[in-house]
CSV table of C-alpha atoms in Angstrom, one decimal:
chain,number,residue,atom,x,y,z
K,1,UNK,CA,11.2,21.2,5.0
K,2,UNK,CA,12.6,18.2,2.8
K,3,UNK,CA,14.8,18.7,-0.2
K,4,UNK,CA,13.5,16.4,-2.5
K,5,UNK,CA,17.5,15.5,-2.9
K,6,UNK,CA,17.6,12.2,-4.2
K,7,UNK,CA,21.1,12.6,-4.4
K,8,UNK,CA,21.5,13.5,-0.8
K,9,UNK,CA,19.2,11.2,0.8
K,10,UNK,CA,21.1,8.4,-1.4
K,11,UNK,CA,24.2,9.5,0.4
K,12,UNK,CA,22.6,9.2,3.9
K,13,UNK,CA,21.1,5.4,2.9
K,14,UNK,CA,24.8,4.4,2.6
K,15,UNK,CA,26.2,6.3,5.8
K,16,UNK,CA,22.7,4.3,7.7
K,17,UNK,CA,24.0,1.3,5.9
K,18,UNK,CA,28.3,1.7,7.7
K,19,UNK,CA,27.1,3.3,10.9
K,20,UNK,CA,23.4,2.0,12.3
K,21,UNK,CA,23.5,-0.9,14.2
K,22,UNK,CA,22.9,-3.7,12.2
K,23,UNK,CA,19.5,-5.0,14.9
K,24,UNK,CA,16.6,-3.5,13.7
K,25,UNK,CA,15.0,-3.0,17.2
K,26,UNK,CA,17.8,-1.0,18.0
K,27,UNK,CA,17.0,1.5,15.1
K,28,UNK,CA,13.5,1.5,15.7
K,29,UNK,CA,14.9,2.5,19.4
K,30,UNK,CA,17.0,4.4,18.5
K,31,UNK,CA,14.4,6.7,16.1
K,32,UNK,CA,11.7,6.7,18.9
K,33,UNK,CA,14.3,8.6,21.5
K,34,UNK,CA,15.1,10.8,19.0
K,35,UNK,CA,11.7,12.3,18.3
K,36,UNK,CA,10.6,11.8,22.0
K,37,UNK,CA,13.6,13.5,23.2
K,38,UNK,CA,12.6,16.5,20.2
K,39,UNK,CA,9.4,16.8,21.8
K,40,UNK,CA,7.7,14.8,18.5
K,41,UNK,CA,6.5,12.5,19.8
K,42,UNK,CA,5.1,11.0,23.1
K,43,UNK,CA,5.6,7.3,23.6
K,44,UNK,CA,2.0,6.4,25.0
K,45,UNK,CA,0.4,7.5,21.9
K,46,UNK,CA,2.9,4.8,20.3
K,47,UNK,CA,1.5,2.4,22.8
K,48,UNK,CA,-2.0,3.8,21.9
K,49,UNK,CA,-1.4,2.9,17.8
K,50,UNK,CA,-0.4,-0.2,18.6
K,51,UNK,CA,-3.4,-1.2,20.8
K,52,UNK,CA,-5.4,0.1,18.3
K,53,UNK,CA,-3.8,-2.1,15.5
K,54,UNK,CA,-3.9,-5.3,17.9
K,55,UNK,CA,-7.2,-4.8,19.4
K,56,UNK,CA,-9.6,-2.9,17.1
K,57,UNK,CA,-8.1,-2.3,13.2
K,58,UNK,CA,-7.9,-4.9,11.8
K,59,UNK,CA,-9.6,-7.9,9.2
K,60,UNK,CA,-12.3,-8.1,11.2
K,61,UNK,CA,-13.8,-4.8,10.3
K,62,UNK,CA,-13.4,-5.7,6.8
K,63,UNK,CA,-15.2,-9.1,7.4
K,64,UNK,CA,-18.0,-7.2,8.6
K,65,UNK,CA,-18.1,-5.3,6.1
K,66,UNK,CA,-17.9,-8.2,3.6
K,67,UNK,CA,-20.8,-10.1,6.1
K,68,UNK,CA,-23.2,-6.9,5.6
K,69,UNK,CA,-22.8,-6.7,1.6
K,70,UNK,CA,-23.9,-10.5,1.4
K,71,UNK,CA,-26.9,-9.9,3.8
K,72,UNK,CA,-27.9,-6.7,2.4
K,73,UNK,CA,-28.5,-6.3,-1.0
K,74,UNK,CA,-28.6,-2.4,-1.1
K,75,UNK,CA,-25.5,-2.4,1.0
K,76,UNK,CA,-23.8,-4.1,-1.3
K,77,UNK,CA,-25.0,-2.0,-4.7
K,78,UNK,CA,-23.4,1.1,-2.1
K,79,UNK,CA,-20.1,-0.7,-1.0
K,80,UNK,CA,-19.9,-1.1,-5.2
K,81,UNK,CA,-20.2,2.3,-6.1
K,82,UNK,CA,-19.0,4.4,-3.1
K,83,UNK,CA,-17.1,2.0,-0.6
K,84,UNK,CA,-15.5,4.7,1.4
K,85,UNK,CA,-18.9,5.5,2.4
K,86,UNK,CA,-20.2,2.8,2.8
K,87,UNK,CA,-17.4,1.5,4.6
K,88,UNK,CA,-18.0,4.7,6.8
K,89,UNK,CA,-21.2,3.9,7.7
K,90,UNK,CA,-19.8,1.1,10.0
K,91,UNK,CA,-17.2,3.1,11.3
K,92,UNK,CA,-14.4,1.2,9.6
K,93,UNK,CA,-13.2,4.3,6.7
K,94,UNK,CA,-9.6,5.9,7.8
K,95,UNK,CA,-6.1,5.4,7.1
K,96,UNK,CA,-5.4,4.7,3.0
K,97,UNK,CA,-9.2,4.1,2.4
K,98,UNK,CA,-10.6,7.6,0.7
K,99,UNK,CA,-10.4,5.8,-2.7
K,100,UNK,CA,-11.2,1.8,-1.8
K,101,UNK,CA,-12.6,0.3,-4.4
K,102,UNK,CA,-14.4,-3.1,-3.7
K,103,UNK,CA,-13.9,-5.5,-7.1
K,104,UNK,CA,-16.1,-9.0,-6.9
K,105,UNK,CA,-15.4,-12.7,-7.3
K,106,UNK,CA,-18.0,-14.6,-9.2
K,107,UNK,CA,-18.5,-18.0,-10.7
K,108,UNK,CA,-16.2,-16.9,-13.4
K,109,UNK,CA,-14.1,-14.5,-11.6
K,110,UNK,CA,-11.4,-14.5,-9.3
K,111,UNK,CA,-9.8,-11.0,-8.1
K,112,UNK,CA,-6.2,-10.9,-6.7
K,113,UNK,CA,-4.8,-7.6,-4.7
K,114,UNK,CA,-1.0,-6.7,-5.1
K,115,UNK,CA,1.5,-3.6,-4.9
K,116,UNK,CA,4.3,-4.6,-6.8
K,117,UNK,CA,6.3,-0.9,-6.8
K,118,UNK,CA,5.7,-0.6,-2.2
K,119,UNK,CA,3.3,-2.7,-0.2
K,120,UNK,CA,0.0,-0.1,-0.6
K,121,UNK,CA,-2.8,-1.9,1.9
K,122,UNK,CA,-5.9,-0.7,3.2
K,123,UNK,CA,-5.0,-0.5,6.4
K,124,UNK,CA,-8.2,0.9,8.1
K,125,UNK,CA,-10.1,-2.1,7.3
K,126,UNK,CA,-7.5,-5.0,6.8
K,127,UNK,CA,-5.0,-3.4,9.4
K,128,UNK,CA,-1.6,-3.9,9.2
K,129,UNK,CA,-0.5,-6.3,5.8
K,130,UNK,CA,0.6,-9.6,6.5
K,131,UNK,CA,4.6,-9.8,5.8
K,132,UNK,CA,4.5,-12.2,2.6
K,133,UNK,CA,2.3,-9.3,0.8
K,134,UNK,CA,5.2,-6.9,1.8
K,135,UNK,CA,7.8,-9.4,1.3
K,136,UNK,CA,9.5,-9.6,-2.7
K,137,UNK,CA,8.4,-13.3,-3.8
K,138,UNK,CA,4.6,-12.1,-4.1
K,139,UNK,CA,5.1,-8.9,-5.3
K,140,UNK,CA,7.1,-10.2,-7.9
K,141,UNK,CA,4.7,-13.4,-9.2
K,142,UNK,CA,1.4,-11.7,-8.5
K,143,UNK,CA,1.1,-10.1,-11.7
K,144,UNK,CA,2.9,-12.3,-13.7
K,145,UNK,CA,2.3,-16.1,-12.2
K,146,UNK,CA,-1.6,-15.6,-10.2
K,147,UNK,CA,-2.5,-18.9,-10.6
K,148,UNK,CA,1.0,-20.5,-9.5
K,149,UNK,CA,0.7,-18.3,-6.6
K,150,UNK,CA,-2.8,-19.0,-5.6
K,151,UNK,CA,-1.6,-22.6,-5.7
K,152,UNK,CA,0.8,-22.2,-2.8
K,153,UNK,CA,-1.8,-20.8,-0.7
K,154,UNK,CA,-3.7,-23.6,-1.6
K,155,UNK,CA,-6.3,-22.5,-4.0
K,156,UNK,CA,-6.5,-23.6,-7.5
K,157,UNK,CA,-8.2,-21.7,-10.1
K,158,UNK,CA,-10.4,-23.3,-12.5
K,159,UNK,CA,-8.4,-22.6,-16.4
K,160,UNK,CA,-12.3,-21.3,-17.3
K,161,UNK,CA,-11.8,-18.3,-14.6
K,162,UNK,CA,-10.6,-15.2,-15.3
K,163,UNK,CA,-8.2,-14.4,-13.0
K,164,UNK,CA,-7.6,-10.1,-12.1
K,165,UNK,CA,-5.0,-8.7,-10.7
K,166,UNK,CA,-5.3,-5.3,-9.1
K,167,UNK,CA,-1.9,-3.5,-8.8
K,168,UNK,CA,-2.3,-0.8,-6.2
K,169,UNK,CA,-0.3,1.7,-8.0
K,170,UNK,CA,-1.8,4.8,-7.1
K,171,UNK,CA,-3.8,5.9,-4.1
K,172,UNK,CA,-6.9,3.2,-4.6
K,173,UNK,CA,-6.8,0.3,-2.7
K,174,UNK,CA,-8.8,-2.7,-3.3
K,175,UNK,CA,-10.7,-5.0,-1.2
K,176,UNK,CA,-11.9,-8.3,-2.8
K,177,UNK,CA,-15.6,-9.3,-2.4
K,178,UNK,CA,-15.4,-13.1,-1.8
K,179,UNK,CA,-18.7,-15.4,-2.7
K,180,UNK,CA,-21.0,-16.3,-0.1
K,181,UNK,CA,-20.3,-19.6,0.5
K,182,UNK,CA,-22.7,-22.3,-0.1
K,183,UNK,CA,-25.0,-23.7,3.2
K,184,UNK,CA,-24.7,-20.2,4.9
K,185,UNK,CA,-28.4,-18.9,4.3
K,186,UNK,CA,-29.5,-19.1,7.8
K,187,UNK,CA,-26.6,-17.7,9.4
K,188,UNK,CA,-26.9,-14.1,11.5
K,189,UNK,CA,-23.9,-11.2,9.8
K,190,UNK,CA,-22.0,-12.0,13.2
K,191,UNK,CA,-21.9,-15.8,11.8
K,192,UNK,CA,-21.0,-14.6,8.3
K,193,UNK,CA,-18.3,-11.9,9.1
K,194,UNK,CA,-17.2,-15.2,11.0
K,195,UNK,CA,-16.4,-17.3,7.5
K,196,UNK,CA,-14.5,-14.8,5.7
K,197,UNK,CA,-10.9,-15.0,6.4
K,198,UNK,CA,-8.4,-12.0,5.9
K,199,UNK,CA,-6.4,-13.4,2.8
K,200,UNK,CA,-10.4,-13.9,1.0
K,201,UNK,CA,-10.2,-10.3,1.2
K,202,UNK,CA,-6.7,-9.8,-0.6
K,203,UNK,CA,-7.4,-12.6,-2.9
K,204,UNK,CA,-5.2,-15.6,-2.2
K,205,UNK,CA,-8.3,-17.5,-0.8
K,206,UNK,CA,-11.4,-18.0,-2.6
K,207,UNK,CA,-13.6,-20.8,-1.9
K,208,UNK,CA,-14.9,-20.2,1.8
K,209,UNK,CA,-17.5,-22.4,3.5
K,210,UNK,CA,-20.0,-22.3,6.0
K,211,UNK,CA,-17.3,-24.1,8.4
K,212,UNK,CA,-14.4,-21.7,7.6
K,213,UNK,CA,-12.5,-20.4,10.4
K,214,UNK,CA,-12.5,-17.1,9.9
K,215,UNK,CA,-10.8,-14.2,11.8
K,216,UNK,CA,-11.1,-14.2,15.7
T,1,UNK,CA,13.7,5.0,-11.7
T,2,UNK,CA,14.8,1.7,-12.5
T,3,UNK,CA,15.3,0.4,-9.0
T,4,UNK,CA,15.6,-2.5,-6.9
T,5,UNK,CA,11.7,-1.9,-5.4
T,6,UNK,CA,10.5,-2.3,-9.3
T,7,UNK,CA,9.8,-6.2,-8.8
T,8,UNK,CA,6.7,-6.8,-11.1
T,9,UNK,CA,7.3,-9.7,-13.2
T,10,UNK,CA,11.3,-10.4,-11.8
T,11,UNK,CA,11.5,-13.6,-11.6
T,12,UNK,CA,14.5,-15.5,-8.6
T,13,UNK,CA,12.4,-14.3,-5.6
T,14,UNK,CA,11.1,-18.0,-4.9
T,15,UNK,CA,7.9,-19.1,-2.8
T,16,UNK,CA,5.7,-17.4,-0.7
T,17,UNK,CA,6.9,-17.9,2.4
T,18,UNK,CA,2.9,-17.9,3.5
T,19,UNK,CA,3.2,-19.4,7.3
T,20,UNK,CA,3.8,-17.0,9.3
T,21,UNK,CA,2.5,-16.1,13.1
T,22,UNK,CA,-0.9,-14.9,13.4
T,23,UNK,CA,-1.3,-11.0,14.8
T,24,UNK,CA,-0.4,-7.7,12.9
T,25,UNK,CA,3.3,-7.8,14.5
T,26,UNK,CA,6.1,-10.8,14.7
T,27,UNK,CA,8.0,-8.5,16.8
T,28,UNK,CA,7.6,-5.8,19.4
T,29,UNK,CA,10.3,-3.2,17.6
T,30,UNK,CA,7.6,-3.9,14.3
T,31,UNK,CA,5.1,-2.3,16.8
T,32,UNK,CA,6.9,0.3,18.2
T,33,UNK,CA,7.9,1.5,14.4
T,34,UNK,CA,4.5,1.2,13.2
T,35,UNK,CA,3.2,3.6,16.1
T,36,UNK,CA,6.2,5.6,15.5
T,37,UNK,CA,4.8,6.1,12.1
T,38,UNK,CA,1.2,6.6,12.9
T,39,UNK,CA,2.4,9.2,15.3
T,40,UNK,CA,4.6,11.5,13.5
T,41,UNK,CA,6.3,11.8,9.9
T,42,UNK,CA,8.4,14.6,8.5
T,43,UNK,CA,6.7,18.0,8.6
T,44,UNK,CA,5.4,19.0,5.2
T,45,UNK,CA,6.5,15.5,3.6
T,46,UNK,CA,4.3,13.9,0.8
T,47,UNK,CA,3.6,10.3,0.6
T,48,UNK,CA,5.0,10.1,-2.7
T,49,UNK,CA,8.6,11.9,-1.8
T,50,UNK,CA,8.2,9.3,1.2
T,51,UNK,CA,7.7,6.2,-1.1
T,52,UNK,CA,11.1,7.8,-2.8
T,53,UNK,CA,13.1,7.9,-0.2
T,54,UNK,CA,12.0,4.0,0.5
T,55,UNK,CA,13.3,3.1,-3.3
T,56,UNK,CA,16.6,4.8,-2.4
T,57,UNK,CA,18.0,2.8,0.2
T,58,UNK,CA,20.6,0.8,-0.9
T,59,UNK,CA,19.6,-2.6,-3.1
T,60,UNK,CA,20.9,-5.3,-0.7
T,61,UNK,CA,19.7,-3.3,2.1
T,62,UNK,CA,15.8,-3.5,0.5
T,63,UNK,CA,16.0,-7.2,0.2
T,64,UNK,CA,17.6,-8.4,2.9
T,65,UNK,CA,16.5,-6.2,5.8
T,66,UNK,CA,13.1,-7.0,7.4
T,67,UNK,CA,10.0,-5.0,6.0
T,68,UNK,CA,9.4,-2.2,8.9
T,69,UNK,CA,13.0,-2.0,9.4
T,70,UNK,CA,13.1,-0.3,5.8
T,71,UNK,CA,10.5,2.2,7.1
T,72,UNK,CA,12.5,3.3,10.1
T,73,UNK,CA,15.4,3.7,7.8
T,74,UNK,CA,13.1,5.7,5.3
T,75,UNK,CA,12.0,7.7,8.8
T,76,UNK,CA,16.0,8.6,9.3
T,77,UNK,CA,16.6,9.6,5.8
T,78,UNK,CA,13.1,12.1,5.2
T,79,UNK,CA,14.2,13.7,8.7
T,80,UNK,CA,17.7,14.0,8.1
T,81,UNK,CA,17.2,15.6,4.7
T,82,UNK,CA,14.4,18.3,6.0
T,83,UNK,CA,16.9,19.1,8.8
T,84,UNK,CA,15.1,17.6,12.4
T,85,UNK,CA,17.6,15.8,13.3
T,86,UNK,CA,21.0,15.1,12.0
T,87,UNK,CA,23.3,11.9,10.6
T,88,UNK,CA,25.7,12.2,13.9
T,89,UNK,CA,22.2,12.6,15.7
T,90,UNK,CA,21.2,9.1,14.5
T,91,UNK,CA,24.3,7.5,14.7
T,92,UNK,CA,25.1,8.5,18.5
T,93,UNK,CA,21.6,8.7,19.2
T,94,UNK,CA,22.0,11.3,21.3
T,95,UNK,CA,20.1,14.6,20.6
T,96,UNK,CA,22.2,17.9,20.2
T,97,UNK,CA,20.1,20.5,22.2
T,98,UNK,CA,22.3,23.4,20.5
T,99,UNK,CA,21.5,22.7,17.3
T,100,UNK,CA,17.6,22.2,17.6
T,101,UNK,CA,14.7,23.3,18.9
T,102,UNK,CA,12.6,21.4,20.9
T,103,UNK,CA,9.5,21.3,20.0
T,104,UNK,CA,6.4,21.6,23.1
T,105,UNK,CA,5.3,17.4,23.4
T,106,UNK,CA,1.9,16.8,21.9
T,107,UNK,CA,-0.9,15.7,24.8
T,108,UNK,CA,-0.6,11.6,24.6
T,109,UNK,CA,-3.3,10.1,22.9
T,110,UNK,CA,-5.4,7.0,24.6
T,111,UNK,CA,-6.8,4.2,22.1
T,112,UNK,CA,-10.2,5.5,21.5
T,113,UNK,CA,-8.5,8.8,20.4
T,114,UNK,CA,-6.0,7.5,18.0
T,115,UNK,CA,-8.8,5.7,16.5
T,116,UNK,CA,-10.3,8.9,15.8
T,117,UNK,CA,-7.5,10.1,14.7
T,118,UNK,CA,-7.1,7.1,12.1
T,119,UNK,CA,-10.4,8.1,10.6
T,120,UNK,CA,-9.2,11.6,10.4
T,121,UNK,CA,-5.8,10.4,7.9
T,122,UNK,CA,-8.5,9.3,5.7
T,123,UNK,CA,-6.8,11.5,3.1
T,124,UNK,CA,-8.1,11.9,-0.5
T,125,UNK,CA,-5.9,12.9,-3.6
T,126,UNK,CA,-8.1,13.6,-6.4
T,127,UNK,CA,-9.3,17.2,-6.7
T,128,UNK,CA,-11.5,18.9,-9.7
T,129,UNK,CA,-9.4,20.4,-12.5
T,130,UNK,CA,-10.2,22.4,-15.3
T,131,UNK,CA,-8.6,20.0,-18.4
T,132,UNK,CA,-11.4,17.1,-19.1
T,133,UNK,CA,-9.9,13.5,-19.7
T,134,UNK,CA,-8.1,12.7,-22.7
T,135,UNK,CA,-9.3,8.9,-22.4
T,136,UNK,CA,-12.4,7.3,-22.4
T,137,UNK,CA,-13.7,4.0,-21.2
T,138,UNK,CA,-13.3,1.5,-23.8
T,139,UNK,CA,-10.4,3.1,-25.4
T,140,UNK,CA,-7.2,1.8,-26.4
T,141,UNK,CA,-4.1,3.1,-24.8
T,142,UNK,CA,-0.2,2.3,-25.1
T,143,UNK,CA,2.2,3.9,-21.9
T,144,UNK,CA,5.2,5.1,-22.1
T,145,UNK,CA,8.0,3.3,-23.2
T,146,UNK,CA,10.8,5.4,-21.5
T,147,UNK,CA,11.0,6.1,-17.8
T,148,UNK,CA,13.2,8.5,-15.8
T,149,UNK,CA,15.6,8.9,-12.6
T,150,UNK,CA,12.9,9.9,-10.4
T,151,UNK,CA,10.1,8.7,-8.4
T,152,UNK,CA,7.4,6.9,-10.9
T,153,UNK,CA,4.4,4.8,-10.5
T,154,UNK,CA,4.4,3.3,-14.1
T,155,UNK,CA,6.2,0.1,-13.5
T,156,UNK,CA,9.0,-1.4,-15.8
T,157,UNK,CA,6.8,-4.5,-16.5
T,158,UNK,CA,3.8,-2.3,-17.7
T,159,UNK,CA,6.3,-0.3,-20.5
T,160,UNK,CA,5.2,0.1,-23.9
T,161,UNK,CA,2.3,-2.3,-23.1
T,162,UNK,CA,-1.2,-1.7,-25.3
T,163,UNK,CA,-4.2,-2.0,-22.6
T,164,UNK,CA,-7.5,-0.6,-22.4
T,165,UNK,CA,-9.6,2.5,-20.5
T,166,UNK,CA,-11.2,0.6,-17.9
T,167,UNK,CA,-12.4,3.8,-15.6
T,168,UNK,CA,-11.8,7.1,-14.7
T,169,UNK,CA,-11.1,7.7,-11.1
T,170,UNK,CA,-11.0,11.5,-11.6
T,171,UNK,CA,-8.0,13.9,-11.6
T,172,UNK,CA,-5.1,12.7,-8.4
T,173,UNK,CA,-1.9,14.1,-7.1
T,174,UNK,CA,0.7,13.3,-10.0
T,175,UNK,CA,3.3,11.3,-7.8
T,176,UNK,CA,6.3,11.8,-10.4
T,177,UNK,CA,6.2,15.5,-9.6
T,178,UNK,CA,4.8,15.6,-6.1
T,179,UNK,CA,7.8,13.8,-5.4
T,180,UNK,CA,9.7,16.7,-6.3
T,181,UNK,CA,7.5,18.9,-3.8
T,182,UNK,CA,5.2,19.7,-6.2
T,183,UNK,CA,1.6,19.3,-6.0
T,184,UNK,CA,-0.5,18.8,-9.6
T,185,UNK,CA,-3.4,16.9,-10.8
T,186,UNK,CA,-4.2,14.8,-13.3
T,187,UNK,CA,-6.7,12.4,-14.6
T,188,UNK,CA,-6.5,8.8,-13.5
T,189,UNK,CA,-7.7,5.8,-15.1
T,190,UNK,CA,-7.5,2.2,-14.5
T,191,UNK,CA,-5.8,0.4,-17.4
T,192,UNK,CA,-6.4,-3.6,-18.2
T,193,UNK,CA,-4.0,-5.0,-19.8
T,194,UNK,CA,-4.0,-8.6,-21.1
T,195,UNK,CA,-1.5,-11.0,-19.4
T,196,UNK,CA,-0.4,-12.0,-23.0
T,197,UNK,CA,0.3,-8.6,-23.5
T,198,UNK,CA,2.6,-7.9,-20.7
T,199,UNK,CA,4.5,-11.3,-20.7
T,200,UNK,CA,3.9,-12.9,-24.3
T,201,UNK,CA,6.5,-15.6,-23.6
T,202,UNK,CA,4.6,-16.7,-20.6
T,203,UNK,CA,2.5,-17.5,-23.1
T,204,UNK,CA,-1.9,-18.6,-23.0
T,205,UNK,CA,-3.9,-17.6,-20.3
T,206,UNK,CA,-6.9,-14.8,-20.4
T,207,UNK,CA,-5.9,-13.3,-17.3
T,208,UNK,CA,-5.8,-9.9,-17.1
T,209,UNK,CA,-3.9,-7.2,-14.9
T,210,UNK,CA,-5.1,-3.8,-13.9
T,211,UNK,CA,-3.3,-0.5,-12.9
T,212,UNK,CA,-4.2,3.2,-12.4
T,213,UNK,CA,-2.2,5.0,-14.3
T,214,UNK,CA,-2.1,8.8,-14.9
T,215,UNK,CA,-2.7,10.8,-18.4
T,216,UNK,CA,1.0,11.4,-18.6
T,217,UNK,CA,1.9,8.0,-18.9
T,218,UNK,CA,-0.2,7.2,-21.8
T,219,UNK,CA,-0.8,7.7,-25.5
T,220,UNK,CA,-3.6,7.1,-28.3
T,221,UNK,CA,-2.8,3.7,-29.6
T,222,UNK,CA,-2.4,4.7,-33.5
T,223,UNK,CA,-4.2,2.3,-35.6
């Protein structure tokens, strides 16, 4: 059982910080022995995870989720009101997506997704963050500088949109509905789900096109 | 608590470093420590006493270490502290059999089961409770000025800020005590708060920043 001791676990930070090796692969080596030689773990469900995280969780299931609300109309009044179930429906709800909440960019509205107190993602449908959300420069500007860091990713914001940030600091998580982009009425959901790349859904991209690489 | 992971609004942490290798890990021990993650965490541990143990490590250690190396380091302390395995455990990394049991292996899991399983941790925190919300949409709120040594999700940068009842998301897990072990509800809203409210020297733009934020953490804005 823990002890909720911040006291004592502040102790054992600084005995990890004189006595662990200083290369992080050999911690992360040195923890998966431990538990595998406890009987905690077994090391091909590791391998399993990590397949899993490569190969299937990932943007893509969010992109098809985003494809399906701009084809469907009533999918999209759903993934609105009650994402987790709608996000469900395609198979994609799971780990830290019970209370996603999808927020929309329109003409005059640009969203922006940050957790500035941890790195809170919705894994189950964006799959593991990319390291400059979980990294200290953007959780420190997003709130406070949007627009200056929407302009290093390339994307500047109109001084007539309202720009929203969405700091993840309970147990929602937020998924950003990017705009259809122009020239893309004819294409299937595959072709859409193919325009909408993985930062459109976090916010530091915004205007896709029809030609946009998306995510393979 | 005032700590290092607190970083709304600080300013010195430069550009995004935004170029970065395609993929969900740079490195193979980011892989392993994510499935090590997935697979097991401290028995009876809540995410909140987790995220606690994550703001504790030492200041130059959360900067300047890489991301998942912080959550192995988290991993040591939470097991340490609930007794699975000990410091000189860690450090030799060599298990004691005299001092614990071990446990029977769990079966391994193939791919298509552990994406089952993923669907399974889709965990919800919001229960029904008997109190009805103090707040309602529209109204306008001021948090708390003050904050305290333990776990929090009220950041600094959102202190003594005015904002506005946005929605009610129901009653959730209170992380400030369920960091402590204990497990309460209480109504969560999502506050908006005007950018010129939270950083007036910025000064001029109508952006706006939202946060959900629990009933403790916020007052009636007196008139």
């Amino acid at each position: 059982m823990p002890e909720y001791d911040a006291k004592k676990v502040t102790e054992i930070h600084q005995h990890l910080h004189s006595h662990l090796p200083s290369d992080s692969a050999l911690r992360v080596k040195a923890l998966e022995s431990l538990l595998v030689d406890k009987g905690l773990i077994d090391p091909r469900t590791i391998d399993a995870w990590v397949e899993a995280y490569t190969e299937e969780i990932g943007p893509k299931r969010g992109a098809h989720v985003i494809a399906r609300a701009w084809s469907d109309p009533n999918y999209k009044q759903w993934l609105m009101k009650d994402a987790p179930a709608a996000i469900d429906k395609l198979g994609y709800l799971g780990n830290a997506t019970a209370h996603l909440k999808v927020v929309e960019n329109t003409d005059s509205i640009h969203n922006l997704v940050v957790c500035t107190l941890c790195s809170c993602y919705p894994f189950s449908i964006l799959g593991v963050a990319p390291a400059w959300y979980k990294a200290a420069a953007y959780r420190s500007r997003a709130v406070r500088d949007p627009r200056g860091v929407l302009a290093e990713f390339g994307v500047v914001i109109d001084d007539k949109i309202e720009v929203r940030v969405w700091d993840s600091t309970a147990e929602l998580r937020y998924l950003v509905l990017p705009q259809r982009p122009a020239g893309s009425d004819d294409l299937s959901e595959g072709e859409l789900a193919g325009l909408v790349t993985r930062n459109s859904m976090i916010g530091t991209d915004r205007d896709l096109t029809a030609k946009t690489g998306g995510i393979s | 608590m005032d700590g290092i992971h607190d970083l709304g609004g600080k300013p010195g942490y430069g550009s995004i470093k935004i170029d970065e290798p395609e993929g969900p890990f740079h490195h193979a021990w980011e892989a392993r420590e994510w499935g090590i993650s997935r697979c097991a965490r401290t028995p009876d541990i809540s995410i909140d006493w987790w995220r606690h143990c994550r703001e504790l490590i030492m200041p130059e250690d959360y900067l300047e270490r890489p991301y998942f190396d912080s959550w192995a380091q988290t991993d040591f302390a939470t097991y340490i502290d609930a007794g699975v395995m000990s410091l000189d455990e860690v450090v030799s990394g060599i298990t004691d059999p005299d001092q614990y049991d071990k446990e029977i292996p769990p079966l391994p899991l193939n791919k298509t089961q552990v994406i089952l399983e993923d669907r399974k941790s889709a965990f919800r925190f919001d229960a029904e409770i008997d109190t009805n919300p103090i707040f309602s949409i529209g109204q306008e709120v001021i948090t708390d000025r003050q904050g305290h040594d333990g776990h929090t999700r009220l950041p600094q940068y959102a202190r003594g800020k005015r904002g506005i009842v946005h929605a009610h998301h129901g009653a959730h897990v209170f992380p400030d005590l369920s960091a402590r072990g204990e497990e309460t509800h209480q109504h969560l809203y999502s506050i908006v708060f005007e950018a010129n409210e939270l950083w007036p020297e910025d000064g001029g733009t109508n952006d706006k920043v939202y946060l959900d934020l629990w009933e403790n953490y916020l007052s009636e804005q007196s008139i």
